[in-house]
Amino acid sequence: MATNENRRSVIKNLLAGTAALGASGMLSSFKAEEKEAMVEKLKGNINHAVCRWCYNDISVDVLCAAAKDIGIKGIDLVGPADWPTLKKYGLYSSMCNGAEINLTDGFGDKQFHEKLQKNYTEMIPLVAKAGYKNLICFSGSRRGKTNEEGWDNCVEGLKPLVKLAEKHNVVLVMELLNSKIDHKDYQADRTSWGAELAKRLGSENFKLLYDIYHMQIDEGDVIRNIRQYHQYIAHYHTGGVPGRNEIDESQELFYPAIMRAIIEVGHKGFVAQEFIPKQKDKLASLRKAVQICDV
């Protein structure tokens, strides 16, 4: 596990220009006078995480060092290659990936079952061995299938993997995505659809990833849906609507109220920031979002 001194050394070296970030000003928020107290101490009601892909122009090492100082506990959407770096900084792989084919070719279509079952059969034990729990999966595109056909296909493809996940104490977590703007034709585009699939699988080792950005676009009514379906939800993602940008006054959702609802339903998992920073100082945007969501 990295010490505070090691993490701050990474940041200091970056500021001194000894590491290439690929974007000027990436860490300008970390000024000399902030070295000892990067942000206010977080309240501890939310297990904060951040999605790796939103910061692909920053190395995993740099992201982990900054996340640790902000008070973030987990990094989402990383696979086995990056787990050693997370462990070095004492961070958790809060949503593992690497077994999926892509976002369109998922469990809702039988033609992909053989490949997916091979991938997940190999990955589930790796997740467990590393000490992690959540592994992402996707319904894929509808391709003309009815809801019933989609549920039937997903149950058929997932059932043997859920049994394996139960054996290894891993949770397969299907992400809900909007089909209106970003992922046309995606089948699991409503909370009720995902909840029905969870009911049919009937296992605590299959849950949903409730992406607040996506569900605001496709169905809205975010807080009520969290309250109604929370027992099927293992994980949350954030993002400003419109545009999946900063969690601030520029977007239409009031995240403190949403976070309070998540706490009220007893959620003990992670809430991961998944927005695309528009600001030059990306990590300052991340720090601000965490502070806004830390209720």
Coordinates of N, CA and C in Angstrom, one line a residue, residues 88-290:
K88 N -1.3 -1.3 -4.9 CA -0.2 -0.5 -4.5 C -0.7 0.8 -3.7
Y89 N -1.8 1.3 -4.2 CA -2.3 2.5 -3.5 C -3.5 2.2 -2.5
G90 N -3.7 1.0 -2.3 CA -4.7 0.6 -1.3 C -6.1 0.9 -1.8
L91 N -6.3 0.9 -3.1 CA -7.6 1.1 -3.7 C -8.2 -0.2 -4.2
Y92 N -9.6 -0.2 -4.2 CA -10.3 -1.4 -4.5 C -10.8 -1.4 -6.0
S93 N -10.8 -2.5 -6.7 CA -11.4 -2.6 -8.0 C -12.9 -2.8 -7.8
S94 N -13.6 -1.6 -7.8 CA -15.0 -1.6 -7.4 C -15.9 -2.2 -8.5
M95 N -15.5 -2.2 -9.7 CA -16.3 -2.8 -10.8 C -15.3 -3.3 -11.8
C96 N -15.1 -4.6 -11.8 CA -14.1 -5.2 -12.6 C -14.7 -5.4 -14.0
N97 N -13.8 -5.4 -15.0 CA -14.3 -5.7 -16.4 C -13.3 -6.5 -17.1
G98 N -13.5 -6.8 -18.4 CA -12.6 -7.6 -19.2 C -13.1 -8.9 -19.7
A99 N -14.3 -9.3 -19.2 CA -14.9 -10.5 -19.7 C -15.9 -10.3 -20.8
E100 N -16.5 -9.1 -20.9 CA -17.5 -8.7 -21.9 C -16.9 -8.7 -23.3
I101 N -17.7 -8.8 -24.3 CA -17.2 -8.7 -25.7 C -17.2 -7.2 -26.1
N102 N -18.4 -6.5 -25.9 CA -18.5 -5.1 -26.1 C -19.9 -4.8 -25.5
L103 N -20.4 -3.6 -25.8 CA -21.7 -3.1 -25.2 C -22.9 -3.6 -26.1
T104 N -22.6 -4.0 -27.3 CA -23.7 -4.4 -28.2 C -23.9 -5.9 -28.3
D105 N -22.9 -6.7 -28.1 CA -23.0 -8.1 -28.2 C -23.0 -8.7 -26.8
G106 N -24.2 -8.9 -26.3 CA -24.3 -9.3 -24.9 C -25.2 -10.6 -24.7
F107 N -25.6 -10.8 -23.5 CA -26.3 -12.0 -23.1 C -27.7 -12.1 -23.7
G108 N -28.2 -11.0 -24.2 CA -29.6 -11.0 -24.8 C -29.6 -11.7 -26.1
D109 N -28.5 -12.1 -26.7 CA -28.5 -12.7 -28.0 C -27.7 -14.0 -27.9
K110 N -28.4 -15.1 -28.3 CA -27.8 -16.5 -28.1 C -26.5 -16.7 -28.9
Q111 N -26.4 -16.0 -30.0 CA -25.2 -16.2 -30.8 C -23.9 -15.8 -30.1
F112 N -24.0 -15.1 -29.0 CA -22.8 -14.7 -28.3 C -22.6 -15.4 -27.0
H113 N -23.5 -16.4 -26.7 CA -23.4 -17.1 -25.4 C -22.1 -17.9 -25.2
E114 N -21.8 -18.6 -26.3 CA -20.6 -19.5 -26.1 C -19.3 -18.7 -25.8
K115 N -19.1 -17.6 -26.5 CA -18.0 -16.7 -26.3 C -18.0 -16.1 -24.9
L116 N -19.2 -15.5 -24.5 CA -19.4 -14.9 -23.2 C -19.2 -15.9 -22.1
Q117 N -19.7 -17.1 -22.2 CA -19.6 -18.1 -21.1 C -18.1 -18.5 -20.9
K118 N -17.4 -18.6 -22.0 CA -16.0 -18.9 -21.9 C -15.3 -17.7 -21.2
N119 N -15.5 -16.5 -21.6 CA -14.8 -15.3 -21.0 C -15.1 -15.2 -19.5
Y120 N -16.4 -15.3 -19.2 CA -16.8 -15.1 -17.8 C -16.4 -16.3 -16.9
T121 N -16.4 -17.5 -17.5 CA -15.9 -18.7 -16.7 C -14.4 -18.5 -16.3
E122 N -13.7 -17.9 -17.2 CA -12.2 -17.6 -16.9 C -12.1 -16.5 -16.0
M123 N -12.9 -15.4 -16.1 CA -12.7 -14.2 -15.3 C -13.2 -14.3 -13.9
I124 N -14.3 -15.0 -13.7 CA -14.9 -15.0 -12.3 C -13.9 -15.5 -11.3
P125 N -13.2 -16.6 -11.5 CA -12.2 -17.0 -10.5 C -11.1 -16.0 -10.3
L126 N -10.7 -15.3 -11.4 CA -9.6 -14.3 -11.2 C -10.1 -13.1 -10.4
V127 N -11.3 -12.7 -10.5 CA -11.9 -11.6 -9.7 C -11.9 -12.1 -8.2
A128 N -12.3 -13.3 -8.0 CA -12.4 -13.8 -6.6 C -11.0 -13.9 -6.0
K129 N -10.1 -14.4 -6.8 CA -8.7 -14.6 -6.3 C -8.0 -13.3 -5.9
A130 N -8.4 -12.2 -6.7 CA -7.8 -10.9 -6.4 C -8.5 -10.2 -5.2
G131 N -9.6 -10.8 -4.7 CA -10.3 -10.3 -3.5 C -11.3 -9.3 -3.9
Y132 N -11.8 -9.3 -5.1 CA -12.8 -8.4 -5.6 C -14.2 -9.1 -5.7
K133 N -15.2 -8.3 -6.1 CA -16.6 -8.9 -6.0 C -17.4 -8.6 -7.3
N134 N -17.4 -7.4 -7.8 CA -18.3 -7.1 -8.9 C -17.6 -7.2 -10.2
L135 N -18.4 -7.9 -11.2 CA -17.9 -8.0 -12.5 C -19.0 -7.6 -13.5
I136 N -18.7 -6.7 -14.3 CA -19.7 -6.1 -15.2 C -20.1 -7.0 -16.3
C137 N -21.4 -6.9 -16.7 CA -21.9 -7.6 -17.9 C -23.0 -6.7 -18.6
F138 N -23.4 -7.1 -19.8 CA -24.3 -6.3 -20.6 C -25.3 -7.2 -21.3
S139 N -26.5 -6.6 -21.5 CA -27.6 -7.3 -22.2 C -27.3 -7.3 -23.7
G140 N -26.6 -6.2 -24.2 CA -26.4 -6.1 -25.6 C -27.6 -5.5 -26.3
S141 N -27.5 -5.4 -27.6 CA -28.6 -4.8 -28.4 C -29.8 -5.6 -28.5
R142 N -30.9 -5.0 -28.7 CA -32.2 -5.7 -28.8 C -32.3 -6.5 -30.1
R143 N -31.9 -5.9 -31.2 CA -31.9 -6.6 -32.6 C -33.3 -7.2 -32.9
G144 N -34.3 -6.4 -32.6 CA -35.7 -6.8 -32.9 C -36.3 -7.8 -31.9
K145 N -35.6 -8.2 -30.9 CA -36.2 -9.1 -29.9 C -37.2 -8.4 -29.0
T146 N -38.2 -9.1 -28.6 CA -39.2 -8.6 -27.6 C -38.5 -8.6 -26.2
N147 N -39.2 -8.0 -25.3 CA -38.7 -8.0 -23.9 C -38.6 -9.5 -23.4
E148 N -39.6 -10.3 -23.7 CA -39.7 -11.7 -23.3 C -38.5 -12.5 -23.9
E149 N -38.2 -12.3 -25.1 CA -37.1 -13.0 -25.8 C -35.8 -12.6 -25.1
G150 N -35.7 -11.3 -24.9 CA -34.4 -10.8 -24.2 C -34.2 -11.4 -22.9
W151 N -35.3 -11.4 -22.1 CA -35.2 -12.0 -20.7 C -34.9 -13.5 -20.8
D152 N -35.5 -14.2 -21.7 CA -35.3 -15.7 -21.8 C -33.8 -15.9 -22.2
N153 N -33.3 -15.2 -23.2 CA -32.0 -15.4 -23.7 C -30.9 -15.0 -22.6
C154 N -31.2 -13.9 -21.9 CA -30.3 -13.6 -20.8 C -30.2 -14.6 -19.7
V155 N -31.4 -15.1 -19.3 CA -31.5 -16.2 -18.3 C -30.7 -17.4 -18.8
E156 N -30.9 -17.8 -20.0 CA -30.2 -19.0 -20.5 C -28.7 -18.8 -20.5
G157 N -28.2 -17.6 -20.9 CA -26.8 -17.4 -21.0 C -26.1 -17.1 -19.6
L158 N -26.9 -16.5 -18.7 CA -26.3 -16.2 -17.4 C -26.4 -17.2 -16.4
K159 N -27.4 -18.1 -16.5 CA -27.7 -19.0 -15.4 C -26.5 -19.9 -15.0
P160 N -25.8 -20.5 -15.9 CA -24.6 -21.3 -15.4 C -23.5 -20.4 -14.8
L161 N -23.4 -19.2 -15.3 CA -22.4 -18.3 -14.8 C -22.7 -17.7 -13.4
V162 N -24.0 -17.5 -13.2 CA -24.4 -17.1 -11.9 C -24.1 -18.2 -10.8
K163 N -24.3 -19.5 -11.2 CA -23.9 -20.6 -10.3 C -22.4 -20.5 -10.0
L164 N -21.6 -20.3 -11.0 CA -20.2 -20.2 -10.8 C -19.9 -19.0 -9.9
A165 N -20.6 -17.9 -10.2 CA -20.4 -16.7 -9.4 C -20.7 -16.9 -7.9
E166 N -21.8 -17.7 -7.7 CA -22.2 -18.0 -6.3 C -21.1 -18.8 -5.6
K167 N -20.5 -19.7 -6.3 CA -19.4 -20.5 -5.8 C -18.2 -19.7 -5.4
H168 N -17.9 -18.6 -6.1 CA -16.7 -17.8 -5.9 C -17.1 -16.4 -5.2
N169 N -18.3 -16.3 -4.8 CA -18.7 -15.0 -4.1 C -18.5 -13.8 -4.9
V170 N -18.8 -13.9 -6.2 CA -18.7 -12.8 -7.2 C -20.1 -12.4 -7.6
V171 N -20.3 -11.2 -7.9 CA -21.6 -10.7 -8.4 C -21.5 -10.2 -9.8
L172 N -22.3 -10.8 -10.7 CA -22.4 -10.3 -12.1 C -23.3 -9.2 -12.1
V173 N -22.9 -8.0 -12.6 CA -23.6 -6.8 -12.5 C -23.9 -6.3 -13.9
M174 N -25.2 -6.3 -14.3 CA -25.6 -5.8 -15.6 C -25.8 -4.3 -15.6
E175 N -25.1 -3.6 -16.5 CA -25.3 -2.1 -16.5 C -26.6 -1.8 -17.3
L176 N -27.3 -0.8 -16.8 CA -28.5 -0.2 -17.5 C -27.9 1.0 -18.3
L177 N -28.2 1.0 -19.6 CA -27.7 2.1 -20.5 C -28.9 2.7 -21.2
N178 N -28.8 4.0 -21.5 CA -29.9 4.6 -22.3 C -29.8 4.2 -23.8
S179 N -31.0 4.0 -24.4 CA -31.1 3.6 -25.8 C -31.6 4.8 -26.6
K180 N -31.7 6.0 -26.0 CA -32.2 7.1 -26.7 C -31.1 8.0 -27.3
I181 N -30.0 8.1 -26.6 CA -28.9 9.0 -27.1 C -27.6 8.2 -27.4
D182 N -27.1 7.5 -26.4 CA -25.8 7.0 -26.4 C -25.7 5.6 -26.9
H183 N -26.6 4.7 -26.7 CA -26.5 3.3 -27.0 C -27.8 2.8 -27.7
K184 N -28.0 3.3 -28.9 CA -29.2 3.0 -29.6 C -29.5 1.5 -29.6
D185 N -30.7 1.1 -29.4 CA -31.1 -0.3 -29.4 C -30.7 -1.2 -28.3
Y186 N -30.0 -0.6 -27.3 CA -29.6 -1.4 -26.1 C -30.9 -1.9 -25.4
Q187 N -30.9 -3.2 -25.0 CA -32.1 -3.8 -24.4 C -32.4 -3.4 -23.0
A188 N -31.4 -3.5 -22.1 CA -31.6 -3.2 -20.7 C -31.5 -1.7 -20.5
D189 N -32.6 -1.0 -21.0 CA -32.6 0.4 -20.9 C -33.6 1.0 -19.9
R190 N -34.2 0.1 -19.1 CA -35.1 0.5 -18.1 C -34.8 -0.2 -16.8
T191 N -35.0 0.4 -15.7 CA -34.7 -0.3 -14.4 C -35.7 -1.4 -14.2
S192 N -36.9 -1.3 -14.6 CA -37.9 -2.4 -14.5 C -37.5 -3.6 -15.3
W193 N -36.9 -3.4 -16.5 CA -36.4 -4.5 -17.3 C -35.3 -5.3 -16.6
G194 N -34.4 -4.6 -16.0 CA -33.3 -5.2 -15.3 C -33.8 -5.9 -14.1
A195 N -34.7 -5.3 -13.3 CA -35.3 -5.9 -12.1 C -36.0 -7.2 -12.4
E196 N -36.7 -7.2 -13.6 CA -37.4 -8.4 -13.9 C -36.4 -9.6 -14.2
L197 N -35.3 -9.2 -14.9 CA -34.3 -10.2 -15.2 C -33.7 -10.7 -13.9
A198 N -33.4 -9.9 -12.9 CA -32.9 -10.3 -11.6 C -33.9 -11.2 -10.9
K199 N -35.2 -10.9 -11.0 CA -36.2 -11.8 -10.4 C -36.1 -13.2 -11.0
R200 N -36.0 -13.2 -12.3 CA -36.0 -14.5 -13.0 C -34.8 -15.3 -12.7
L201 N -33.6 -14.7 -12.5 CA -32.4 -15.4 -12.1 C -32.4 -15.8 -10.7
G202 N -33.1 -15.0 -9.8 CA -33.3 -15.4 -8.4 C -32.0 -15.6 -7.6
S203 N -31.0 -14.8 -7.8 CA -29.8 -15.0 -7.1 C -29.2 -13.6 -6.6
E204 N -28.7 -13.6 -5.4 CA -28.0 -12.4 -4.9 C -26.7 -12.2 -5.7
N205 N -26.3 -13.1 -6.5 CA -25.1 -12.9 -7.3 C -25.3 -12.4 -8.7
F206 N -26.5 -11.9 -8.9 CA -26.8 -11.1 -10.1 C -27.5 -9.9 -9.7
K207 N -26.9 -8.7 -10.0 CA -27.5 -7.4 -9.7 C -27.4 -6.5 -10.9
L208 N -27.8 -5.2 -10.6 CA -27.8 -4.2 -11.6 C -26.8 -3.1 -11.3
L209 N -26.3 -2.5 -12.3 CA -25.5 -1.2 -12.2 C -26.5 -0.1 -12.7
Y210 N -26.9 0.7 -11.7 CA -27.9 1.8 -12.0 C -27.0 3.0 -12.3
D211 N -27.0 3.3 -13.6 CA -26.3 4.5 -14.1 C -27.2 5.6 -14.1
I212 N -27.0 6.6 -13.2 CA -28.0 7.7 -13.0 C -28.1 8.5 -14.3
Y213 N -27.0 8.8 -14.9 CA -27.0 9.5 -16.2 C -27.9 8.8 -17.2
H214 N -27.7 7.6 -17.5 CA -28.4 6.8 -18.5 C -29.9 6.8 -18.1
M215 N -30.2 6.5 -16.9 CA -31.6 6.3 -16.5 C -32.4 7.6 -16.5
Q216 N -31.7 8.7 -16.2 CA -32.3 10.0 -16.3 C -32.8 10.3 -17.7
I217 N -32.0 9.9 -18.7 CA -32.3 10.1 -20.1 C -33.5 9.3 -20.5
D218 N -33.5 8.0 -20.1 CA -34.5 7.1 -20.7 C -35.8 7.0 -19.9
E219 N -35.7 7.3 -18.6 CA -36.9 7.1 -17.8 C -37.1 8.2 -16.7
G220 N -36.1 8.9 -16.3 CA -36.2 9.9 -15.3 C -36.7 9.3 -13.9
D221 N -37.3 10.1 -13.1 CA -37.9 9.6 -11.8 C -36.8 8.8 -11.0
V222 N -35.6 9.4 -11.0 CA -34.5 8.7 -10.5 C -34.7 8.2 -9.0
I223 N -35.0 9.2 -8.1 CA -35.1 8.8 -6.7 C -36.2 7.8 -6.4
R224 N -37.3 7.9 -7.1 CA -38.4 6.9 -6.8 C -37.9 5.5 -7.3
N225 N -37.2 5.5 -8.5 CA -36.8 4.2 -9.0 C -35.7 3.6 -8.1
I226 N -34.8 4.4 -7.6 CA -33.8 3.9 -6.6 C -34.5 3.3 -5.4
R227 N -35.5 4.0 -4.9 CA -36.3 3.4 -3.7 C -37.0 2.2 -4.0
Q228 N -37.6 2.1 -5.2 CA -38.4 0.9 -5.6 C -37.6 -0.3 -5.9
Y229 N -36.4 -0.1 -6.6 CA -35.7 -1.2 -7.1 C -34.3 -1.4 -6.4
H230 N -34.1 -0.8 -5.3 CA -32.7 -0.8 -4.7 C -32.2 -2.2 -4.4
Q231 N -33.2 -3.1 -4.1 CA -32.7 -4.5 -3.7 C -32.1 -5.2 -4.9
Y232 N -32.3 -4.7 -6.1 CA -31.7 -5.3 -7.2 C -30.4 -4.6 -7.7
I233 N -30.0 -3.5 -7.0 CA -29.0 -2.7 -7.5 C -27.7 -2.9 -6.6
A234 N -26.6 -3.2 -7.3 CA -25.3 -3.4 -6.5 C -24.4 -2.2 -6.6
H235 N -24.6 -1.3 -7.6 CA -23.6 -0.3 -7.9 C -24.3 0.9 -8.6
Y236 N -23.7 2.1 -8.4 CA -24.2 3.3 -9.1 C -23.1 4.0 -9.8
H237 N -23.5 4.6 -11.0 CA -22.6 5.5 -11.7 C -23.3 6.9 -11.8
T238 N -22.5 7.9 -11.8 CA -23.0 9.3 -11.9 C -22.7 9.9 -13.3
G239 N -23.1 11.1 -13.6 CA -22.8 11.8 -14.8 C -23.8 12.9 -15.0
G240 N -23.3 14.1 -15.4 CA -24.2 15.2 -15.6 C -25.0 15.1 -16.8
V241 N -26.3 15.4 -16.7 CA -27.2 15.5 -17.8 C -27.6 16.9 -18.1
P242 N -27.4 17.3 -19.4 CA -27.0 16.6 -20.6 C -25.5 16.5 -20.7
G243 N -25.0 15.6 -21.6 CA -23.6 15.6 -22.0 C -22.7 14.7 -21.2
R244 N -23.1 14.1 -20.2 CA -22.2 13.3 -19.3 C -21.0 14.1 -18.8
N245 N -21.3 15.4 -18.4 CA -20.2 16.2 -18.0 C -20.2 16.4 -16.5
E246 N -19.5 17.5 -16.0 CA -19.3 17.7 -14.6 C -20.6 17.6 -13.8
I247 N -20.4 17.1 -12.5 CA -21.5 17.1 -11.5 C -21.4 18.5 -10.9
D248 N -22.2 19.5 -11.4 CA -22.1 20.8 -10.9 C -23.5 21.5 -11.3
E249 N -23.5 22.8 -11.1 CA -24.7 23.6 -11.3 C -25.1 23.7 -12.8
S250 N -24.3 23.1 -13.7 CA -24.6 23.2 -15.1 C -25.5 22.1 -15.6
Q251 N -25.9 21.2 -14.8 CA -26.7 20.0 -15.3 C -28.0 19.9 -14.5
E252 N -28.9 19.1 -15.0 CA -30.2 19.1 -14.5 C -30.6 18.3 -13.2
L253 N -29.7 17.4 -12.8 CA -29.9 16.6 -11.6 C -29.4 17.3 -10.4
F254 N -30.0 17.1 -9.3 CA -29.5 17.6 -8.0 C -29.0 16.4 -7.2
Y255 N -27.7 16.2 -7.4 CA -27.0 15.0 -6.9 C -27.1 14.8 -5.4
P256 N -27.0 15.9 -4.6 CA -27.1 15.6 -3.1 C -28.4 14.9 -2.7
A257 N -29.5 15.2 -3.3 CA -30.8 14.5 -3.0 C -30.7 13.1 -3.4
I258 N -30.1 12.8 -4.6 CA -30.0 11.4 -5.1 C -29.1 10.6 -4.2
M259 N -28.0 11.2 -3.7 CA -27.1 10.5 -2.8 C -27.7 10.2 -1.5
R260 N -28.6 11.1 -1.0 CA -29.3 10.9 0.2 C -30.2 9.7 0.1
A261 N -30.9 9.6 -1.1 CA -31.8 8.5 -1.3 C -31.0 7.2 -1.4
I262 N -29.8 7.2 -2.0 CA -29.0 6.0 -2.0 C -28.6 5.5 -0.6
I263 N -28.3 6.5 0.2 CA -27.9 6.2 1.6 C -29.1 5.7 2.4
E264 N -30.3 6.3 2.2 CA -31.5 5.9 2.9 C -32.0 4.5 2.6
V265 N -31.7 4.0 1.4 CA -32.1 2.6 1.1 C -31.1 1.6 1.6
G266 N -30.0 2.1 2.2 CA -29.1 1.2 2.9 C -28.0 0.7 2.0
H267 N -27.7 1.4 0.9 CA -26.7 0.9 -0.1 C -25.3 0.9 0.6
K268 N -24.6 -0.2 0.6 CA -23.3 -0.3 1.2 C -22.2 -0.5 0.1
G269 N -22.6 -0.5 -1.2 CA -21.6 -0.6 -2.2 C -21.0 0.7 -2.6
F270 N -20.6 0.8 -3.9 CA -19.9 2.0 -4.3 C -20.8 2.9 -5.2
V271 N -20.4 4.1 -5.2 CA -21.0 5.1 -6.2 C -19.8 5.7 -6.9
A272 N -19.7 5.4 -8.2 CA -18.6 5.8 -9.0 C -18.9 7.0 -9.9
Q273 N -18.0 8.0 -9.9 CA -18.1 9.1 -10.8 C -17.7 8.7 -12.2
E274 N -18.7 8.9 -13.1 CA -18.5 8.5 -14.5 C -18.9 9.7 -15.4
F275 N -18.2 10.8 -15.3 CA -18.5 11.9 -16.2 C -17.2 12.3 -17.0
I276 N -17.4 12.9 -18.1 CA -16.3 13.3 -19.0 C -16.0 14.8 -18.7
P277 N -14.9 15.0 -18.0 CA -14.6 16.4 -17.6 C -14.4 17.3 -18.8
K278 N -15.1 18.5 -18.8 CA -14.8 19.5 -19.8 C -13.8 20.5 -19.4
Q279 N -13.6 20.6 -18.1 CA -12.6 21.6 -17.6 C -11.2 21.1 -17.9
K280 N -10.3 22.1 -18.0 CA -8.9 21.8 -18.3 C -8.3 21.0 -17.2
D281 N -8.7 21.4 -16.0 CA -8.1 20.7 -14.8 C -9.1 19.5 -14.4
K282 N -8.9 18.4 -15.0 CA -9.9 17.3 -14.9 C -10.0 16.8 -13.5
L283 N -8.8 16.7 -12.8 CA -8.9 16.2 -11.4 C -9.5 17.1 -10.4
A284 N -9.5 18.4 -10.7 CA -10.2 19.4 -9.9 C -11.7 19.1 -10.1
S285 N -12.1 18.8 -11.3 CA -13.5 18.5 -11.5 C -14.0 17.3 -10.8
L286 N -13.1 16.3 -10.8 CA -13.4 15.1 -10.0 C -13.5 15.3 -8.5
R287 N -12.6 16.1 -8.0 CA -12.6 16.4 -6.6 C -13.9 17.1 -6.2
K288 N -14.3 18.1 -7.1 CA -15.5 18.9 -6.8 C -16.8 17.9 -6.8
A289 N -16.8 17.0 -7.8 CA -17.9 16.1 -7.9 C -18.0 15.2 -6.7
V290 N -16.9 14.7 -6.2 CA -16.9 13.9 -5.0 C -17.5 14.7 -3.8

